[in-house]
Short mmCIF file of N, CA and C in Angstrom, two decimals:
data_model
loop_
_atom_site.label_atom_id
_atom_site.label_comp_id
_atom_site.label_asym_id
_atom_site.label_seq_id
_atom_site.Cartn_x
_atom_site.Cartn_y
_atom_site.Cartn_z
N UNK A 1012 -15.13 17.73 -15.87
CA UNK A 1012 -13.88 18.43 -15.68
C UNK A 1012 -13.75 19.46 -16.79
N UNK A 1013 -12.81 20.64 -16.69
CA UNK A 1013 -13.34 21.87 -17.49
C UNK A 1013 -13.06 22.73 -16.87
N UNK A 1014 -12.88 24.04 -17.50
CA UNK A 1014 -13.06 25.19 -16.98
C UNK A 1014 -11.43 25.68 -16.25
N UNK A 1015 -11.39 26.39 -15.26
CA UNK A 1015 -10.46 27.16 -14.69
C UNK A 1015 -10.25 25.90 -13.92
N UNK A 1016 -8.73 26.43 -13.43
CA UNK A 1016 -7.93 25.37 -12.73
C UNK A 1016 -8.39 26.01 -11.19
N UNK A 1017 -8.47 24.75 -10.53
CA UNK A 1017 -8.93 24.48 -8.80
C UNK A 1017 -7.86 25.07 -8.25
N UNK A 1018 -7.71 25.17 -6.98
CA UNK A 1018 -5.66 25.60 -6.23
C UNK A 1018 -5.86 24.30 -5.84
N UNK A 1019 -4.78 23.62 -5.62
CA UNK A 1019 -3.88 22.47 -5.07
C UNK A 1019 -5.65 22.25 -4.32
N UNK A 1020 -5.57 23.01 -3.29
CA UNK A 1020 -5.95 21.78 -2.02
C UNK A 1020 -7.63 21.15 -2.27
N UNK A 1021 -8.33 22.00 -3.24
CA UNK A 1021 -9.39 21.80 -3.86
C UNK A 1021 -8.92 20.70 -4.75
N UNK A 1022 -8.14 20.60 -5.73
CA UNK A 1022 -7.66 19.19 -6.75
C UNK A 1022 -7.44 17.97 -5.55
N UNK A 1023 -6.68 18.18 -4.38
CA UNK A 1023 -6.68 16.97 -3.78
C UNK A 1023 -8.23 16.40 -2.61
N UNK A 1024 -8.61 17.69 -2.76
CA UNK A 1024 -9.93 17.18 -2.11
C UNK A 1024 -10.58 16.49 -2.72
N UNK A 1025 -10.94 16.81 -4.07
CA UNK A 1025 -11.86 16.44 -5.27
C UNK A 1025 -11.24 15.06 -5.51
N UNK A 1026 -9.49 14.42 -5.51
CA UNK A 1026 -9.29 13.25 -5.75
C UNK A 1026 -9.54 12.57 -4.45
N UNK A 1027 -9.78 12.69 -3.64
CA UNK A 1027 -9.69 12.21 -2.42
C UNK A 1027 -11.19 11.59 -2.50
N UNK A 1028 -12.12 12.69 -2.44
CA UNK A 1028 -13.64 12.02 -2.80
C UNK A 1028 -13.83 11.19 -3.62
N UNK A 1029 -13.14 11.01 -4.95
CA UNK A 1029 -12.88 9.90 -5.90
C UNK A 1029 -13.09 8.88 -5.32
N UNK A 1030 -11.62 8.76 -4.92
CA UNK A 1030 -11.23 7.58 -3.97
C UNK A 1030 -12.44 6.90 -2.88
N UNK A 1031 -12.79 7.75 -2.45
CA UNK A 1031 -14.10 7.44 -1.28
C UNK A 1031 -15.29 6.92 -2.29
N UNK A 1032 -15.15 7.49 -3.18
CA UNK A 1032 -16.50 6.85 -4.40
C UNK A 1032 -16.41 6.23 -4.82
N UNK A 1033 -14.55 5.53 -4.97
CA UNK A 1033 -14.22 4.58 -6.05
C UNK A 1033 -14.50 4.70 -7.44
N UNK A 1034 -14.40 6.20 -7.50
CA UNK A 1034 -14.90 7.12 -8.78
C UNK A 1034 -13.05 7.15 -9.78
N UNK A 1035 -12.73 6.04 -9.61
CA UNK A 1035 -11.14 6.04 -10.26
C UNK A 1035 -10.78 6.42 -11.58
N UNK A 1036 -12.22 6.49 -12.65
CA UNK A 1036 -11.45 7.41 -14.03
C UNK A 1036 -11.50 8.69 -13.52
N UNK A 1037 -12.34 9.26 -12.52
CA UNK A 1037 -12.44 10.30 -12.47
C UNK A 1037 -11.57 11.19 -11.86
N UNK A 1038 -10.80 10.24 -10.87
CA UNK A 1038 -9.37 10.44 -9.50
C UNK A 1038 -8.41 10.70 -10.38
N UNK A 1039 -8.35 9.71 -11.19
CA UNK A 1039 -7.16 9.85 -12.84
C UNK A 1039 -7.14 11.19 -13.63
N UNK A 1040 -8.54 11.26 -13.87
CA UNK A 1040 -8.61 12.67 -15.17
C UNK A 1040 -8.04 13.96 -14.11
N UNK A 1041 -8.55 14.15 -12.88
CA UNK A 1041 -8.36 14.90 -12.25
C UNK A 1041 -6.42 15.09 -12.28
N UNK A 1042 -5.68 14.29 -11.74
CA UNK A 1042 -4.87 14.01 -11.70
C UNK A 1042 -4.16 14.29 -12.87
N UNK A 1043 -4.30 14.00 -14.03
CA UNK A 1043 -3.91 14.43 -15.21
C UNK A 1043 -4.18 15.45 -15.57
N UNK A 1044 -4.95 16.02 -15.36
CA UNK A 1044 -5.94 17.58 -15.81
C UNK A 1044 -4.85 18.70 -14.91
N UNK A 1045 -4.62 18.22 -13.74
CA UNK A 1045 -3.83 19.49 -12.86
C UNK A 1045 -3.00 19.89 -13.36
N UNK A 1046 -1.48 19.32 -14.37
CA UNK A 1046 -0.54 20.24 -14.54
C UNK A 1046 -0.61 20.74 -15.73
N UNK A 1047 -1.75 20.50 -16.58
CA UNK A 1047 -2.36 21.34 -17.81
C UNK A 1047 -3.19 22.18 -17.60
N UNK A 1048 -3.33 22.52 -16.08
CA UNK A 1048 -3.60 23.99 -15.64
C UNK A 1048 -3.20 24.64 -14.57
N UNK A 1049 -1.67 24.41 -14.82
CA UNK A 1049 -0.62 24.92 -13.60
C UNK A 1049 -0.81 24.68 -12.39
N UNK A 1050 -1.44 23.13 -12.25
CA UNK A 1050 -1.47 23.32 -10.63
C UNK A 1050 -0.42 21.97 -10.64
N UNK A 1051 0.51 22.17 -9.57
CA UNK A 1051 1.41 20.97 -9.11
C UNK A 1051 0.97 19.82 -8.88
N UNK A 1052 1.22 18.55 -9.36
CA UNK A 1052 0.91 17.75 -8.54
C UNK A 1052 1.41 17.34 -7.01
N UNK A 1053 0.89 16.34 -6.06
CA UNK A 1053 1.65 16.81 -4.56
C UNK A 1053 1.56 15.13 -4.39
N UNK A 1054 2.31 14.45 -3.61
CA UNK A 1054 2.26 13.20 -3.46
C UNK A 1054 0.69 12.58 -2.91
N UNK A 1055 0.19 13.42 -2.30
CA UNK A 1055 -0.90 13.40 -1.33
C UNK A 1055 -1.85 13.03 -2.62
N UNK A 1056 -2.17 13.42 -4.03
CA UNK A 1056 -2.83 13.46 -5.02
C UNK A 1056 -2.72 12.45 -5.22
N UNK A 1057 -1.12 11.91 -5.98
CA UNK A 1057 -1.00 10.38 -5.97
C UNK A 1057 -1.72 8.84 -5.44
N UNK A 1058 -1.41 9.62 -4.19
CA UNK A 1058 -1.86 8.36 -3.58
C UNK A 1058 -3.65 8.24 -2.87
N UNK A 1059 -4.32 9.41 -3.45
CA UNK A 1059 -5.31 9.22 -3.17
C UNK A 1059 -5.92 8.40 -4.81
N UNK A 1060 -5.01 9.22 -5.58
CA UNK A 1060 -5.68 8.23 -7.18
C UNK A 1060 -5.42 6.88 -6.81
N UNK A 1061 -4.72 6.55 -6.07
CA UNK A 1061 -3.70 5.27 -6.12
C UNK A 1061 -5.03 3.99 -5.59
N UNK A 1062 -5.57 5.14 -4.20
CA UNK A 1062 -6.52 4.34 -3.23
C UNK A 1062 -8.20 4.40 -4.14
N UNK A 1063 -8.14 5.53 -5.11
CA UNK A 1063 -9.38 5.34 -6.36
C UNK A 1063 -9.12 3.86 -6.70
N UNK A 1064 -7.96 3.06 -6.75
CA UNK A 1064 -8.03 2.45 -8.06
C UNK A 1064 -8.45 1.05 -7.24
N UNK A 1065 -8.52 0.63 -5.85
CA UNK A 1065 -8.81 -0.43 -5.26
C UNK A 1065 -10.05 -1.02 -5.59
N UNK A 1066 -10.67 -2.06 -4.93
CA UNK A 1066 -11.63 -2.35 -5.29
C UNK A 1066 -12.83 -2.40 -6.36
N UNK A 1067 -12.20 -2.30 -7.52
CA UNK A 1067 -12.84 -2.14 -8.21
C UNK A 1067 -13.30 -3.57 -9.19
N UNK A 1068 -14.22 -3.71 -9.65
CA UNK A 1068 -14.27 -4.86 -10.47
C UNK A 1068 -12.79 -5.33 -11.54
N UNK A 1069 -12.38 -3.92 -12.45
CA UNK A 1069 -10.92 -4.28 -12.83
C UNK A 1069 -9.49 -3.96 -11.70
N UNK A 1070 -9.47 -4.52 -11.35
CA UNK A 1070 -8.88 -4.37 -9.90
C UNK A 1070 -7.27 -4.81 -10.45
N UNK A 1071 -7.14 -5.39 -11.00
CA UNK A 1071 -5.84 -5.81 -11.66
C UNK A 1071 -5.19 -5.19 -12.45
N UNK A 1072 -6.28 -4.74 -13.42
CA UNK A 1072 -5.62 -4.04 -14.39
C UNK A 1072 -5.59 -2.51 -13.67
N UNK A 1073 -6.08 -2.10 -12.57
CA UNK A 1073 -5.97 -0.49 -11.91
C UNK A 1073 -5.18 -0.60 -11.14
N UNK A 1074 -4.69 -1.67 -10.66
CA UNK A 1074 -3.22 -2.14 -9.49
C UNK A 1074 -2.13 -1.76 -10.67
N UNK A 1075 -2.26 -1.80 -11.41
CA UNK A 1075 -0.73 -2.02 -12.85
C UNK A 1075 -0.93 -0.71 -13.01
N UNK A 1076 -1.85 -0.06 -13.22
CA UNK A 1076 -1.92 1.78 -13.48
C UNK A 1076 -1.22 2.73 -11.88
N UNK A 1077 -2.05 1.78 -10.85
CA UNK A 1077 -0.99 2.46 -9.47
C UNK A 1077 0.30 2.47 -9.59
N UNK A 1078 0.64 1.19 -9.93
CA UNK A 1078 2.04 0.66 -10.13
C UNK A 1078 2.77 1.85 -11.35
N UNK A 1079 2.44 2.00 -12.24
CA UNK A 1079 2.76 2.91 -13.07
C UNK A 1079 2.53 4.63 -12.64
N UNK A 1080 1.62 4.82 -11.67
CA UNK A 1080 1.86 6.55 -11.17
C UNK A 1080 3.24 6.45 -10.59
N UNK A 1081 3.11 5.38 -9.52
CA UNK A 1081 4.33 5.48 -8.97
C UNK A 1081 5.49 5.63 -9.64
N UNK A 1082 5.83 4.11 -10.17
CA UNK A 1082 7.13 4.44 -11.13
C UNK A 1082 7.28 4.99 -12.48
N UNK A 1083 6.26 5.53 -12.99
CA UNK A 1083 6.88 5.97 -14.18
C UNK A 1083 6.28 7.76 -14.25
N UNK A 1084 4.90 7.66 -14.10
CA UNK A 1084 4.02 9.27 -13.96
C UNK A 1084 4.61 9.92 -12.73
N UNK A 1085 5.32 9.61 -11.77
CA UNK A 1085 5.80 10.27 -10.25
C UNK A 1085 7.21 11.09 -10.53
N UNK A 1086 7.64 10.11 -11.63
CA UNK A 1086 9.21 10.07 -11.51
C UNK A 1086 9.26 11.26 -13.02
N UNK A 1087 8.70 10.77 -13.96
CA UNK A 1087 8.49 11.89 -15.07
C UNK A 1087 7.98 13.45 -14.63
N UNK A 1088 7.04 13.53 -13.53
CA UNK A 1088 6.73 14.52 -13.46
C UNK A 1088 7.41 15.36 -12.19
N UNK A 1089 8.63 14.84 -12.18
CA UNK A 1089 9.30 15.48 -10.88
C UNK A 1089 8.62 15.35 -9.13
N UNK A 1090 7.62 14.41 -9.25
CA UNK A 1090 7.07 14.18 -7.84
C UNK A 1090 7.82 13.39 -6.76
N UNK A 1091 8.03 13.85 -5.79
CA UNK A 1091 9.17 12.53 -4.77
C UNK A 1091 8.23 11.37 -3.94
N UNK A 1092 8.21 10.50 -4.35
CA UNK A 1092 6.86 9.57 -3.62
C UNK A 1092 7.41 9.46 -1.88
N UNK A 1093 6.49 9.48 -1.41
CA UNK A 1093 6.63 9.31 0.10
C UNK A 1093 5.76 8.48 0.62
N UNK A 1094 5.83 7.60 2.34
CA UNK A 1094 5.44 6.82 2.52
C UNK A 1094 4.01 7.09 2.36
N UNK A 1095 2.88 7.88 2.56
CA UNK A 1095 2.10 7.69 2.00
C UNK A 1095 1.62 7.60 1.09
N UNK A 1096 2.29 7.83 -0.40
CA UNK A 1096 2.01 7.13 -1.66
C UNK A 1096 2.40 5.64 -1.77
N UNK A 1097 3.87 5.17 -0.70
CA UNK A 1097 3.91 3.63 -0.85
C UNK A 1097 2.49 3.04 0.08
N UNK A 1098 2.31 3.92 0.70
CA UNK A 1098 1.08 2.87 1.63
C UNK A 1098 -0.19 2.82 1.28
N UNK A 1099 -0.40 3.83 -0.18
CA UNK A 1099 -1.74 3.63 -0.67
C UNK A 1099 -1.62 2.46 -2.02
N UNK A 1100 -0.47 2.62 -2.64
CA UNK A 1100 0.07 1.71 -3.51
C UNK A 1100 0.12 0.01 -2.98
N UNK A 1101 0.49 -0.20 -1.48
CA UNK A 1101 0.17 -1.44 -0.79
C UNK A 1101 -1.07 -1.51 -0.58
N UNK A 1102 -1.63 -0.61 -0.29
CA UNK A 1102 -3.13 -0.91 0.15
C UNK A 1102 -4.07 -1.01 -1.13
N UNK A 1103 -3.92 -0.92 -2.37
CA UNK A 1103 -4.56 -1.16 -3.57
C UNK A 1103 -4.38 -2.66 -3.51
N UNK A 1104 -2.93 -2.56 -3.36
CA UNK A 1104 -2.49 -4.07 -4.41
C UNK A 1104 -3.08 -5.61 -3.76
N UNK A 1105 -4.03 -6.09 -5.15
CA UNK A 1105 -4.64 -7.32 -4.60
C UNK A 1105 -3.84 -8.64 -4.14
N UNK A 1106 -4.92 -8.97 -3.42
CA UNK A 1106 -4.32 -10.21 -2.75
C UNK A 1106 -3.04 -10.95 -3.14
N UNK A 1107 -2.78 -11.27 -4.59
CA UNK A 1107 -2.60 -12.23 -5.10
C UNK A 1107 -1.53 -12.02 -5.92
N UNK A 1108 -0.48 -10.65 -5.58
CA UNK A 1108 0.11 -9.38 -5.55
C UNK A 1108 1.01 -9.09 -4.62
N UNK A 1109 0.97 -10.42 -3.54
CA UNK A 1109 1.81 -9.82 -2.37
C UNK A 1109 3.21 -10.08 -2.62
N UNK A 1110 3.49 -10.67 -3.64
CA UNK A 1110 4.83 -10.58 -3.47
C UNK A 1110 5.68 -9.26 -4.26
N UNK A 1111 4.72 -8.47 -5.10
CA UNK A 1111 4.72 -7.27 -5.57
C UNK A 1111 5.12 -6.40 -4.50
N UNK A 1112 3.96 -6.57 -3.28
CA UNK A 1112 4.10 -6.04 -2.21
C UNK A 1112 5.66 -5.87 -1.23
N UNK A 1113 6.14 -7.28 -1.46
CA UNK A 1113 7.42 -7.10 -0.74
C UNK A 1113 8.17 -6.15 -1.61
N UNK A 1114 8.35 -6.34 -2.88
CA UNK A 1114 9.23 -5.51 -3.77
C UNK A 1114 9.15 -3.73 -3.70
N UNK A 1115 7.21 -3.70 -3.06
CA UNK A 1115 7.16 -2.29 -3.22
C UNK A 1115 8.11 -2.08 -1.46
N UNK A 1116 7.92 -2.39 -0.88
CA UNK A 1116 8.36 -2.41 0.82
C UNK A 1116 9.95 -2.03 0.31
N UNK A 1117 10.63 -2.91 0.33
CA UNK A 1117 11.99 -3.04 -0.33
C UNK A 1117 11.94 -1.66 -1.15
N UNK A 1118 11.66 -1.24 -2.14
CA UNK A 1118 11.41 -0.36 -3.13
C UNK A 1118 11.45 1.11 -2.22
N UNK A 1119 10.56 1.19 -1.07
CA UNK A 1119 10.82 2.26 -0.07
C UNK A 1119 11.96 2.35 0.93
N UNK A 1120 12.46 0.81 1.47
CA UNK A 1120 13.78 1.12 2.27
C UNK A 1120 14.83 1.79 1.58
N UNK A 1121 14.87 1.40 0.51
CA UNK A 1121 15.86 2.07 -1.02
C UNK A 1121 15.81 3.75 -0.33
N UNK A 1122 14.70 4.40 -0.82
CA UNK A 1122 14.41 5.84 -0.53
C UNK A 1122 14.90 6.29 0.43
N UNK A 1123 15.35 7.59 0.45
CA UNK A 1123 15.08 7.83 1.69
C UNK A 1123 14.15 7.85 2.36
N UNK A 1124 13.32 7.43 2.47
CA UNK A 1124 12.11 7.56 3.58
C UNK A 1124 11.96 5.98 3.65
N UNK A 1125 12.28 6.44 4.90
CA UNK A 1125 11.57 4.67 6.07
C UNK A 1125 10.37 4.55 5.68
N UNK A 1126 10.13 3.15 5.81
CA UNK A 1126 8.58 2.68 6.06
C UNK A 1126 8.45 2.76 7.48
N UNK A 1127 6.99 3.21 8.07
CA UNK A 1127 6.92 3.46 8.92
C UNK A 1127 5.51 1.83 9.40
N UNK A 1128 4.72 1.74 10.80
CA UNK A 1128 4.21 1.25 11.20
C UNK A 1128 2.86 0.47 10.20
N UNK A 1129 2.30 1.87 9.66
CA UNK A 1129 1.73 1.66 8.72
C UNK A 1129 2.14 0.74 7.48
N UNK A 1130 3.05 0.79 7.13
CA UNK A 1130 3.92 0.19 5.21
C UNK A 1130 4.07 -1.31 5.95
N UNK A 1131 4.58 -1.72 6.63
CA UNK A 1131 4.10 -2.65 7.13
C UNK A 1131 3.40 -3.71 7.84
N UNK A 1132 2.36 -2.82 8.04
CA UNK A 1132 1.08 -3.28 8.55
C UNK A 1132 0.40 -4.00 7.32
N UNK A 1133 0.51 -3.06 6.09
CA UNK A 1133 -0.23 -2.97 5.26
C UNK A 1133 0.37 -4.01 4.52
N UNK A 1134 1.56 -4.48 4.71
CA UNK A 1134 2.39 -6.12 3.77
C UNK A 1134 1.66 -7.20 4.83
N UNK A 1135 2.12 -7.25 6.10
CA UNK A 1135 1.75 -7.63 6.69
C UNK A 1135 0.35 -8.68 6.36
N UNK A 1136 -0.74 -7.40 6.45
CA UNK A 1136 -2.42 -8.25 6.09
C UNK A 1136 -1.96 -8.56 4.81
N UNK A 1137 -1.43 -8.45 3.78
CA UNK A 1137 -1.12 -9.23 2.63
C UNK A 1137 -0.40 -11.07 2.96
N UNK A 1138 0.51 -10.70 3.65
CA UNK A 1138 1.11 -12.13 4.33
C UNK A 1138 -0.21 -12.88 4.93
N UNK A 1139 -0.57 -12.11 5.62
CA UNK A 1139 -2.06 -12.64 6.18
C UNK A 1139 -3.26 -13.10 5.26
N UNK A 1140 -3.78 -12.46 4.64
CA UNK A 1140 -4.74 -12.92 3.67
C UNK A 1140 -4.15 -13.83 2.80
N UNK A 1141 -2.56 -13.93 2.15
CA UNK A 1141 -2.05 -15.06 1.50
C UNK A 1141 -2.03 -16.66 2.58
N UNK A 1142 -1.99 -16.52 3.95
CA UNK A 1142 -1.26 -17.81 4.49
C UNK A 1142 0.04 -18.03 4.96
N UNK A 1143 0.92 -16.58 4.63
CA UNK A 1143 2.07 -16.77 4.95
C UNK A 1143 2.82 -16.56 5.75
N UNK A 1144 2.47 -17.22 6.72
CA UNK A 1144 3.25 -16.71 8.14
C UNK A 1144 4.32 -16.45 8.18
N UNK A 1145 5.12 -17.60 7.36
CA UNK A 1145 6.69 -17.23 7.66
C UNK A 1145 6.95 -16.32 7.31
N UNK A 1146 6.43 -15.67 6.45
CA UNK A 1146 6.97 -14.19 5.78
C UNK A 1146 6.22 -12.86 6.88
N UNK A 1147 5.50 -13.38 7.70
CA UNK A 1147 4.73 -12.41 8.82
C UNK A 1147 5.97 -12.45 9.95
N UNK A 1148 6.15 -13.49 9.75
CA UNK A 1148 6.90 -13.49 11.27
C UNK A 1148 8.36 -12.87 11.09
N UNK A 1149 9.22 -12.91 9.59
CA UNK A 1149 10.07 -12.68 9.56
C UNK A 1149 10.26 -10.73 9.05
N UNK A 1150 9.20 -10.46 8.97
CA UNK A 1150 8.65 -9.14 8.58
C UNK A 1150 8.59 -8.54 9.86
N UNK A 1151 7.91 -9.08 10.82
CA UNK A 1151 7.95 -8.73 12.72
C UNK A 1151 9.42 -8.49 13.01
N UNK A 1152 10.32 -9.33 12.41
CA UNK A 1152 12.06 -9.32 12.92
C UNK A 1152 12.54 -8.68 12.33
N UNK A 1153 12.41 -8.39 10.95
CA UNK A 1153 12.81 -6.87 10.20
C UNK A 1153 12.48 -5.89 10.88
N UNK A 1154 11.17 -5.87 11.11
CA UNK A 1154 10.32 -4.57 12.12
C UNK A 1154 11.44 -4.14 13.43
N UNK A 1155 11.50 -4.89 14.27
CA UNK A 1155 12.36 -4.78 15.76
C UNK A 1155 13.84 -4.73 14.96
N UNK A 1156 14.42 -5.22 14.50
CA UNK A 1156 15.95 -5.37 14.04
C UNK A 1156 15.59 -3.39 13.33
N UNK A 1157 15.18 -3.12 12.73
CA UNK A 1157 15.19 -1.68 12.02
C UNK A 1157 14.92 -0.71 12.83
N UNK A 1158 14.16 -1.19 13.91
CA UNK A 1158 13.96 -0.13 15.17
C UNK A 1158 12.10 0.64 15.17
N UNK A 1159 11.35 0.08 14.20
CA UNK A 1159 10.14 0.06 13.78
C UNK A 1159 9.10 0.10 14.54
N UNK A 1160 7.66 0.88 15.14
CA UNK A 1160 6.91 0.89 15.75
C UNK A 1160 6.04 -0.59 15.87
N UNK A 1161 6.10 -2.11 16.66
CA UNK A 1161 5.04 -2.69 16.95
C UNK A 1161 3.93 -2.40 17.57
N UNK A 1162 2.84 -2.40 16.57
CA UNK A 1162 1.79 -1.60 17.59
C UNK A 1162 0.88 -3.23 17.81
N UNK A 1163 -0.29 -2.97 18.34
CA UNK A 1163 -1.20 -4.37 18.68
C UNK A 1163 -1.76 -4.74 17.45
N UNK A 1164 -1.66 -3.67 16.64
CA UNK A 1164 -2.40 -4.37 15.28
C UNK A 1164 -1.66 -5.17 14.18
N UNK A 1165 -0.12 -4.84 14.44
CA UNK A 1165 0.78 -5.33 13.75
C UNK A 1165 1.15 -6.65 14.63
N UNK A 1166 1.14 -7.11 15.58
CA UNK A 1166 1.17 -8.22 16.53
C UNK A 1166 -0.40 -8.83 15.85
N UNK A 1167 -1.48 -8.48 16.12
CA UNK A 1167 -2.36 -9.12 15.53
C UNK A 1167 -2.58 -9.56 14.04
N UNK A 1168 -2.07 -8.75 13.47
CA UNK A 1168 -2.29 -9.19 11.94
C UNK A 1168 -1.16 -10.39 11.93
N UNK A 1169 0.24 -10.48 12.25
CA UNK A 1169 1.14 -11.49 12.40
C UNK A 1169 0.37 -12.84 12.77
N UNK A 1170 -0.18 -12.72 14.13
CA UNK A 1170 -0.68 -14.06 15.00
C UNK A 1170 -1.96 -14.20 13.93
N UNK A 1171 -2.68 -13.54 13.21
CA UNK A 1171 -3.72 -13.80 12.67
C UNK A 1171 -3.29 -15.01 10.74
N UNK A 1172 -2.07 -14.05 10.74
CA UNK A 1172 -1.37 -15.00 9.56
C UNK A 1172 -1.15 -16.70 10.18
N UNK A 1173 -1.23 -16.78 10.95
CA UNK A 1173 -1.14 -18.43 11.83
C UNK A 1173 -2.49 -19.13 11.75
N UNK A 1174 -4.02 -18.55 11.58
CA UNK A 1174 -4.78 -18.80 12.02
C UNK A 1174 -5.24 -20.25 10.73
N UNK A 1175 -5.12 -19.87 9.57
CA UNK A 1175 -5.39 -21.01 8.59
C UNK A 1175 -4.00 -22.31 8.61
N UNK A 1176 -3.27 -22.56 9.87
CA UNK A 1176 -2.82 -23.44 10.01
C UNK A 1176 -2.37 -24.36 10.80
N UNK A 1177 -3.85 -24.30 11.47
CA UNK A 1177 -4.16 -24.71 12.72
C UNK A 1177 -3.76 -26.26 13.03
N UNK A 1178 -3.55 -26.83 11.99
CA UNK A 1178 -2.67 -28.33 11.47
C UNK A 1178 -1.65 -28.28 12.20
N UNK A 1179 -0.49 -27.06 11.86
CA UNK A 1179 0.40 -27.10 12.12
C UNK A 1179 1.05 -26.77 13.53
N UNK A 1180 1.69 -27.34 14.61
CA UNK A 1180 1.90 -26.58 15.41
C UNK A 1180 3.23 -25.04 16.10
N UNK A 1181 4.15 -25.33 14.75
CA UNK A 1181 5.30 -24.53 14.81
C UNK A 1181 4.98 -22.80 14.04
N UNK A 1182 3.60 -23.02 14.02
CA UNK A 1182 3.31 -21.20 13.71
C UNK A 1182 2.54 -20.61 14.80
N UNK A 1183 2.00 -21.85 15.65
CA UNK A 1183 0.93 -21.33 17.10
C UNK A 1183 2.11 -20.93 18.15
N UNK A 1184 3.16 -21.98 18.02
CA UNK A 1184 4.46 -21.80 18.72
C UNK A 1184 5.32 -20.35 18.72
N UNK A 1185 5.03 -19.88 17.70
CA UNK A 1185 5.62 -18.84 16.93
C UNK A 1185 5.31 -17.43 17.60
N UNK A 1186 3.40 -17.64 17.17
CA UNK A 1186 2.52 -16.78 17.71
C UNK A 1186 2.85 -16.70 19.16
N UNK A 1187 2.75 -17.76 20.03
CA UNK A 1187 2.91 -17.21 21.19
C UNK A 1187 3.99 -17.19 21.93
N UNK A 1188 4.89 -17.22 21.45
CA UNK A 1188 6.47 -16.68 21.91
C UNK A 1188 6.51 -14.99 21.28
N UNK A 1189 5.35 -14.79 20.95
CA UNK A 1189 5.56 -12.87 20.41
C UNK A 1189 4.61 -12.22 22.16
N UNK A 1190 3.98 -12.99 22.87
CA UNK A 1190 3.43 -12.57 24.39
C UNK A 1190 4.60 -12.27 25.20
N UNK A 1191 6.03 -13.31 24.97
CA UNK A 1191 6.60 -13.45 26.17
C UNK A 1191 7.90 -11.81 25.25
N UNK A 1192 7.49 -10.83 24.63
CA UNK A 1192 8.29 -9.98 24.06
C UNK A 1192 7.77 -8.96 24.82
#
């Protein structure tokens, strides 16, 4: 990094490839480097650093740096986060994190901007990969009560949160009383 400043859509391309590389100091420097050479940052930037920071071996400690573009680098630098910075910010945050996750969800109804199909899809497979149906199913009734797009993948990720409790029969019950909707 160096030299003359990129225009906008070159800086978000370049973080975007980051992200695809999982090249995340590099999504960062970029990101930091733009308004020390007059280029704006744009939410779209954000949240592609955001999706740099997933998977990575420090995966925890780069979930707490997402967590921090958002609330503290977004808000200092005059940026307005929008649902696609909350949905790359959910889609970082590890497993084990989901209840972070509800707070970030919550954290966007606040905003003006709705969560859309996506922001909760993306809590959703968190409920799912945790075990927690009840919080899938009652996330489905937020969804319809708010007026929210169910698509088949958001029905599937729900019925799929049922699947590690196959013991039980009042979450299969659950699952398939969402057919007769």
């Amino acid at each position: 990094i160096g030299g003359e400043a990129l225009p906008l859509d070159l800086y978000e391309s370049a973080i975007e490839k980051c992200a695809t590389a999982r090249q995340w100091e590099h999504g960062l420097a970029l990101l930091h480097e733009a308004p020390e050479r007059s280029v704006e940052v744009s939410p779209y930037m954000y949240a592609m650093a955001m999706r740099a920071c997933q998977n990575t071996e420090e995966w925890m400690e780069l979930w707490r740096r997402a967590i921090d573009l958002l609330f503290v680098d977004m808000p200092r630098r005059h940026v307005r986060a929008n649902t696609q910075v909350y949905d790359a910010a959910l889609f970082a945050q590890p497993k084990q994190t989901w209840q972070r996750g509800a707070e970030l969800l919550d954290d966007l109804r606040c905003t003006a901007v709705e969560p859309g199909t996506s922001s909760y899809s993306l809590f959703l497979n968190a409920c799912r990969q945790n075990r927690f149906w009840e919080r899938a199913f009652s996330t489905l009734a937020d969804m319809k009560r708010l007026g929210v797009k169910l698509d088949a993948n958001t029905y599937a990720t729900a019925i799929s949160a049922c699947t590690k409790h196959t013991q039980l029969l009042l979450p299969w019950k659950r699952a398939l009383l969402l057919f007769d909707e």
